[in-house]
mmCIF file of C-alpha atoms in Angstrom:
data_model
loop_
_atom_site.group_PDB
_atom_site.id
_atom_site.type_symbol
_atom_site.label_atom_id
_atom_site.label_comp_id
_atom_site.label_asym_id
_atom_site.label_seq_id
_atom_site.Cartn_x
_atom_site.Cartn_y
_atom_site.Cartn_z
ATOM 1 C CA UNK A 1 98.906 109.512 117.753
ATOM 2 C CA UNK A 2 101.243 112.526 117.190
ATOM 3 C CA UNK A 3 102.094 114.735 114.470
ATOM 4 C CA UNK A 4 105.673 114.706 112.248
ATOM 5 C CA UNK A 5 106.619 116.803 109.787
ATOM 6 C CA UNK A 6 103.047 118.632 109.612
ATOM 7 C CA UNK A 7 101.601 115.177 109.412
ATOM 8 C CA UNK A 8 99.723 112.265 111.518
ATOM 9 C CA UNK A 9 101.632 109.383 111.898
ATOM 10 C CA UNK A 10 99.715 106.098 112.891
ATOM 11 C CA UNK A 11 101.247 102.893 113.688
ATOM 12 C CA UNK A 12 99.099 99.461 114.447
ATOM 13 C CA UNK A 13 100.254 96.288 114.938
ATOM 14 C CA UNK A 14 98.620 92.910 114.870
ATOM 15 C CA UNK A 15 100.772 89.363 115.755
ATOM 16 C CA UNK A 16 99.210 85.750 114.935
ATOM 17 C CA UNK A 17 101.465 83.656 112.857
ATOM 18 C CA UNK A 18 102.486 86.519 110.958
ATOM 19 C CA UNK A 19 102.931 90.149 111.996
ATOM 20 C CA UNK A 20 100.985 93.212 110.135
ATOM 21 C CA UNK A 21 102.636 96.668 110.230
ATOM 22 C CA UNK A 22 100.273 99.492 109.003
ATOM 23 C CA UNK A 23 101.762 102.879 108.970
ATOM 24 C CA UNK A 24 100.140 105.702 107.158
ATOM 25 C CA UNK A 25 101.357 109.718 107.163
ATOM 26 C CA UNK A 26 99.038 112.640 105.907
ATOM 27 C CA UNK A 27 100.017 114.785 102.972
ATOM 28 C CA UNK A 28 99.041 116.203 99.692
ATOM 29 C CA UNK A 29 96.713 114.607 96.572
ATOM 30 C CA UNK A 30 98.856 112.992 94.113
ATOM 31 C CA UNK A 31 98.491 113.677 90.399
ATOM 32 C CA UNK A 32 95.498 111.534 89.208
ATOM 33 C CA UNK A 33 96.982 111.724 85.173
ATOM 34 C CA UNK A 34 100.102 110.097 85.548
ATOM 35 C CA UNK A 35 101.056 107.497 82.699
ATOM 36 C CA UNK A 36 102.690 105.441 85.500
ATOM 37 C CA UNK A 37 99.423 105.188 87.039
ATOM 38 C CA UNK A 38 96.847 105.279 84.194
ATOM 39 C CA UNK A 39 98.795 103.052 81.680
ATOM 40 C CA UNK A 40 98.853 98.953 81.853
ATOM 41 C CA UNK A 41 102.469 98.803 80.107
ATOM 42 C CA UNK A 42 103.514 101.961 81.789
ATOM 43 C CA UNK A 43 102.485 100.503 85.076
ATOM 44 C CA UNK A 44 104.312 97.058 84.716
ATOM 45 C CA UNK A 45 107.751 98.405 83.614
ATOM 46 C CA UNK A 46 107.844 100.942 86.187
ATOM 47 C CA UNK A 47 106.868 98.270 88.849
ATOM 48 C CA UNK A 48 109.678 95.543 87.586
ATOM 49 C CA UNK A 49 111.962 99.097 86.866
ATOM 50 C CA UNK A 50 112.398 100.716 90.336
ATOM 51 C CA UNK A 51 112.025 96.811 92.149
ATOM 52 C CA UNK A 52 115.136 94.915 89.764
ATOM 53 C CA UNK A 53 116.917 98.314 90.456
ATOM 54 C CA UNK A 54 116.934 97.924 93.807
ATOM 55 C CA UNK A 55 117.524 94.247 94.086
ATOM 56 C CA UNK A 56 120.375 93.832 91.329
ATOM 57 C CA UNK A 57 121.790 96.893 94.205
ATOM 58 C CA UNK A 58 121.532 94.010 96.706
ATOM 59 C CA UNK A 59 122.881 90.419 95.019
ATOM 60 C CA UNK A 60 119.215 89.362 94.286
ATOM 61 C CA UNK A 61 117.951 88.537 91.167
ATOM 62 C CA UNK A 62 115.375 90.637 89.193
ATOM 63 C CA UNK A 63 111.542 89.001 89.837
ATOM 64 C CA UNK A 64 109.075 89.028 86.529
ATOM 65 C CA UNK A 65 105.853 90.038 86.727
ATOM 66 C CA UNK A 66 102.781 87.502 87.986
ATOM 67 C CA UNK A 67 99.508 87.952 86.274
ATOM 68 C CA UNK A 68 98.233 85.948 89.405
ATOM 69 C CA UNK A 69 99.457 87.935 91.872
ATOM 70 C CA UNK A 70 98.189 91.105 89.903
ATOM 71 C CA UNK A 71 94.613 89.866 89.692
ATOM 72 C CA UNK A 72 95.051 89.088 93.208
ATOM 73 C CA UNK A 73 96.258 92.594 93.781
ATOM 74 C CA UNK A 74 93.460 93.860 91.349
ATOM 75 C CA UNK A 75 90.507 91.894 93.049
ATOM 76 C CA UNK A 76 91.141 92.802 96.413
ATOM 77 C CA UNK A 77 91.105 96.500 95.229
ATOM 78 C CA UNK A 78 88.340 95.965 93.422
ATOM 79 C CA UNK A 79 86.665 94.674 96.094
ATOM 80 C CA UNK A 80 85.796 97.586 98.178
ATOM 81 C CA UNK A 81 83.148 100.053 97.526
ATOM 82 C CA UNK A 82 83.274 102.509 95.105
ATOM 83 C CA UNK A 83 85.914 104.578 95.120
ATOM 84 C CA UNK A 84 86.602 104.165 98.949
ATOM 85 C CA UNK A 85 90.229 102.797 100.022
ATOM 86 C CA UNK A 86 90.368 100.574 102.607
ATOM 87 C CA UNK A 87 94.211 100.585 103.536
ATOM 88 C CA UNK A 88 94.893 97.257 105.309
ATOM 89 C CA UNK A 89 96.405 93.989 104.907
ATOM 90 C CA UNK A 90 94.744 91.772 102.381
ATOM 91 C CA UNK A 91 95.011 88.786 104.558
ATOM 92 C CA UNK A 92 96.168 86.739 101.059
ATOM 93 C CA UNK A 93 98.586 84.027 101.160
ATOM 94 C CA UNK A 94 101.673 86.234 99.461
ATOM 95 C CA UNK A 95 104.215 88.688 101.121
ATOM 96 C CA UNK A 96 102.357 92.627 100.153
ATOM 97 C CA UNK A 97 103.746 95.677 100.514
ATOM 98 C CA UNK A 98 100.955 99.208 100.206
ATOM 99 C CA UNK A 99 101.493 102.465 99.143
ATOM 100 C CA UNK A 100 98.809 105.429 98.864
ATOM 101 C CA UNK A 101 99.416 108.722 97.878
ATOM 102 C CA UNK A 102 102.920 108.868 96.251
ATOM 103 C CA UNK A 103 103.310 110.821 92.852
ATOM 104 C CA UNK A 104 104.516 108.050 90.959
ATOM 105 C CA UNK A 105 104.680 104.198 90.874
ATOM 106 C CA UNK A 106 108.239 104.510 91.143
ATOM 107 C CA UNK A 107 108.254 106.938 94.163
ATOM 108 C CA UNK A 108 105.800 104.326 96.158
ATOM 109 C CA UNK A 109 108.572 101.331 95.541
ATOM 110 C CA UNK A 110 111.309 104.252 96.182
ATOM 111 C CA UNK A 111 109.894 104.748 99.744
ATOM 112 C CA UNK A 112 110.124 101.593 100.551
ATOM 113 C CA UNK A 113 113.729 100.815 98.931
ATOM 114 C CA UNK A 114 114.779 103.994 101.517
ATOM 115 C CA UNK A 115 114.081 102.156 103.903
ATOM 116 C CA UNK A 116 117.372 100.606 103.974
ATOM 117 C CA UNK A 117 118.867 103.428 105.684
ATOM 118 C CA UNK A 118 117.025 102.515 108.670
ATOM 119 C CA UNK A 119 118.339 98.354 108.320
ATOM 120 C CA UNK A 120 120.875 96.954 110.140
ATOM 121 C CA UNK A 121 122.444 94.320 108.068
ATOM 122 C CA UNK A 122 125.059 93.336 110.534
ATOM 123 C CA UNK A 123 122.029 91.341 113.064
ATOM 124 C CA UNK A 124 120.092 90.548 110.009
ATOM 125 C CA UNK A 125 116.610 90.933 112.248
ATOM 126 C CA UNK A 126 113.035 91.927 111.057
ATOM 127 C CA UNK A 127 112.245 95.604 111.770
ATOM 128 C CA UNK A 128 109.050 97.106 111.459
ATOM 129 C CA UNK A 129 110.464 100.012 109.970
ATOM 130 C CA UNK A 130 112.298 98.198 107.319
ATOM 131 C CA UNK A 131 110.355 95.122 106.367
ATOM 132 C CA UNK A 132 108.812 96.721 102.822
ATOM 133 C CA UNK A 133 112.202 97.282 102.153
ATOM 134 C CA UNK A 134 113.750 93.542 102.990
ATOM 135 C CA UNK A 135 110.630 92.002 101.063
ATOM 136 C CA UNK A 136 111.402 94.139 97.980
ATOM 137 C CA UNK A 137 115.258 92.615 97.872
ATOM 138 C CA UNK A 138 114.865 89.055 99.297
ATOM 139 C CA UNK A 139 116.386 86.871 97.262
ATOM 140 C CA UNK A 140 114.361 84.132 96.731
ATOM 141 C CA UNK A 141 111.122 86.430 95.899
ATOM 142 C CA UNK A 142 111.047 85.283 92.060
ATOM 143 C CA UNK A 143 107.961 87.329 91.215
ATOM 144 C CA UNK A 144 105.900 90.068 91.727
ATOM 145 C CA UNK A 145 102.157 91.131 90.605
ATOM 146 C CA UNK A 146 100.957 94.892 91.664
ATOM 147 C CA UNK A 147 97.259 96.699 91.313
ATOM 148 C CA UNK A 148 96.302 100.150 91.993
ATOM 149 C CA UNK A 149 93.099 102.241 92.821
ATOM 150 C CA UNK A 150 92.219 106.223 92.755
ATOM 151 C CA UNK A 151 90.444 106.476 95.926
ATOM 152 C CA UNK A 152 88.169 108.905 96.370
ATOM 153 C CA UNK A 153 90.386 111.375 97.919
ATOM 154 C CA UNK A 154 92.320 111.316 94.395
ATOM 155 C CA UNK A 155 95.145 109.449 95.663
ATOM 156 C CA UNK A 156 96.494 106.613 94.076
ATOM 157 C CA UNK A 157 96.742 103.039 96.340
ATOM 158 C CA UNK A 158 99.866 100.755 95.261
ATOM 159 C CA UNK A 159 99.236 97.455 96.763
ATOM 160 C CA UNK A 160 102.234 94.659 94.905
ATOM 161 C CA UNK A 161 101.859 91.119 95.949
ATOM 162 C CA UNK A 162 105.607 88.853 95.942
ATOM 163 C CA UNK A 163 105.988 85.231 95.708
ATOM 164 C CA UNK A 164 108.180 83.161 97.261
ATOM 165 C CA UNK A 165 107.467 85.019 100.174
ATOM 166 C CA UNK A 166 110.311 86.996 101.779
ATOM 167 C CA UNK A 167 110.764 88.237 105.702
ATOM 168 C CA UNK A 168 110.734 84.620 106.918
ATOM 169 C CA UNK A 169 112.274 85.205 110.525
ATOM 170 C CA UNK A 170 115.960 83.335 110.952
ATOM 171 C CA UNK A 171 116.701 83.912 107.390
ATOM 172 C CA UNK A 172 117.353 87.951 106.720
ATOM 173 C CA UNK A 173 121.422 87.335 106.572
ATOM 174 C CA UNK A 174 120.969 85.375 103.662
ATOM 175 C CA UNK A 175 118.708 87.013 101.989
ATOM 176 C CA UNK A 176 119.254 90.917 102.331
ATOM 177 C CA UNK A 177 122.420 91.756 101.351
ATOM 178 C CA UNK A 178 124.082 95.090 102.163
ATOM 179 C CA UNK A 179 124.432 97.434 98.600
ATOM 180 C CA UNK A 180 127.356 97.003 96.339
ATOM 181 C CA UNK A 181 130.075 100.222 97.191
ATOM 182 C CA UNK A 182 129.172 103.237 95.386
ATOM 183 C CA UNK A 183 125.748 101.752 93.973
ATOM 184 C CA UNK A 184 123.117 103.881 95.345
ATOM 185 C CA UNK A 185 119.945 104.481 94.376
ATOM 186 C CA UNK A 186 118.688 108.293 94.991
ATOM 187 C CA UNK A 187 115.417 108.516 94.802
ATOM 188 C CA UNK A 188 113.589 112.077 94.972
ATOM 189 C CA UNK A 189 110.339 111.202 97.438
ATOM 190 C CA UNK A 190 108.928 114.532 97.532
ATOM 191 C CA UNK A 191 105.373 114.747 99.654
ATOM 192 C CA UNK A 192 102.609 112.441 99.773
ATOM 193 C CA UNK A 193 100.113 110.602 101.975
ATOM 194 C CA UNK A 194 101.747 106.892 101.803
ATOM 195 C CA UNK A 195 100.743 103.953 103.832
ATOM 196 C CA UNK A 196 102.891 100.460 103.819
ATOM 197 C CA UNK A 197 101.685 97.279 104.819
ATOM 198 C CA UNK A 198 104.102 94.278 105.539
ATOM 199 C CA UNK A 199 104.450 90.980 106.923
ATOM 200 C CA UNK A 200 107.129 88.699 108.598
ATOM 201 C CA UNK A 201 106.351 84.761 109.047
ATOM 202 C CA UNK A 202 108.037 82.467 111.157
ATOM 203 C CA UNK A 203 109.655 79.542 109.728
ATOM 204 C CA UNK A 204 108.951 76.340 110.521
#
């Protein structure tokens, strides 16, 4: 445990066949009223919005939205107790990425878009600091599904479910592509509690 930026910083990791990354950082409520969070349609576009931005930056195809993966999404939120947020892995059968605390739906997939910065697409290797980001553009991830939760501590939870999954180890070349020059997204993050949960798999 230590403290950056005014904030706790806890990282846990957990390797069977797959490897969970949980990493969640301390910050201020996020607005409870926002249309991106509160509206079905509002919700969806902004979802497919900031992911096809980001992938149609990196060679992959835009995904569609899943109403399987959704109620997937939904029903594991719905799930826990009242208005407590578990943050954690679902332990479902599709690539997931989790985000709690961000002002926006677009500033949760934002954060983990950034994380290209911190990718090295020359080795083409699974990261734990990147792997939200390298699910989010994987090529052959066709579609996504997303659900969402204010917690009790008025902070929204983002958890987004993608099918086929992506970070399957021996594959990253392929399938995470370096930006097109000059096509950058900028993204304004701003402050927020946020926790990201990702998986790689290892191919058979």
């Amino acid at each position: 445990m230590h403290l950056t930026n005014s904030a706790s910083l806890f990282l846990a990791t957990q390797l069977t066949l797959a490897q969970t990354v949980v990493t969640i950082t301390e910050g201020s409520p996020s607005p409870t009223a926002e249309p991106e969070w509160t509206s079905d349609d509002t919700f969806t576009s902004a979802v497919l919005n900031s992911t096809n931005s980001y992938r149609n930056e990196h060679n992959a195809s835009d995904v569609t939205w899943n109403n399987t993966l959704a109620d997937f999404a939904t029903d594991y939120l719905d799930d826990m107790p009242g208005d407590s947020c578990n943050f954690g892995h679902s332990g479902g059968p599709y690539s997931e990425n989790l985000a709690k605390g961000y002002p926006s739906t677009t500033l949760s997939i934002e954060a983990w878009g950034e994380e290209r910065d911190d990718y090295d697409f020359d080795t083409g290797e699974f990261d734990e600091r990147t792997g939200h980001f390298t699910q989010l553009v994987w090529k052959n991830t066709s579609d996504v599904g997303c659900g969402r939760k204010l917690c009790g501590d008025r902070q929204w939870y983002l958890v987004c479910e993608y099918w086929p999954r992506g970070n399957v180890v021996g594959q990253f070349v392929g399938q995470v592509q370096e930006e097109a020059l000059g096509v950058i997204n900028t993204p304004g993050l701003g402050l927020s509690i946020v926790g990201i949960v990702s998986f790689w798999i290892l191919a058979s």
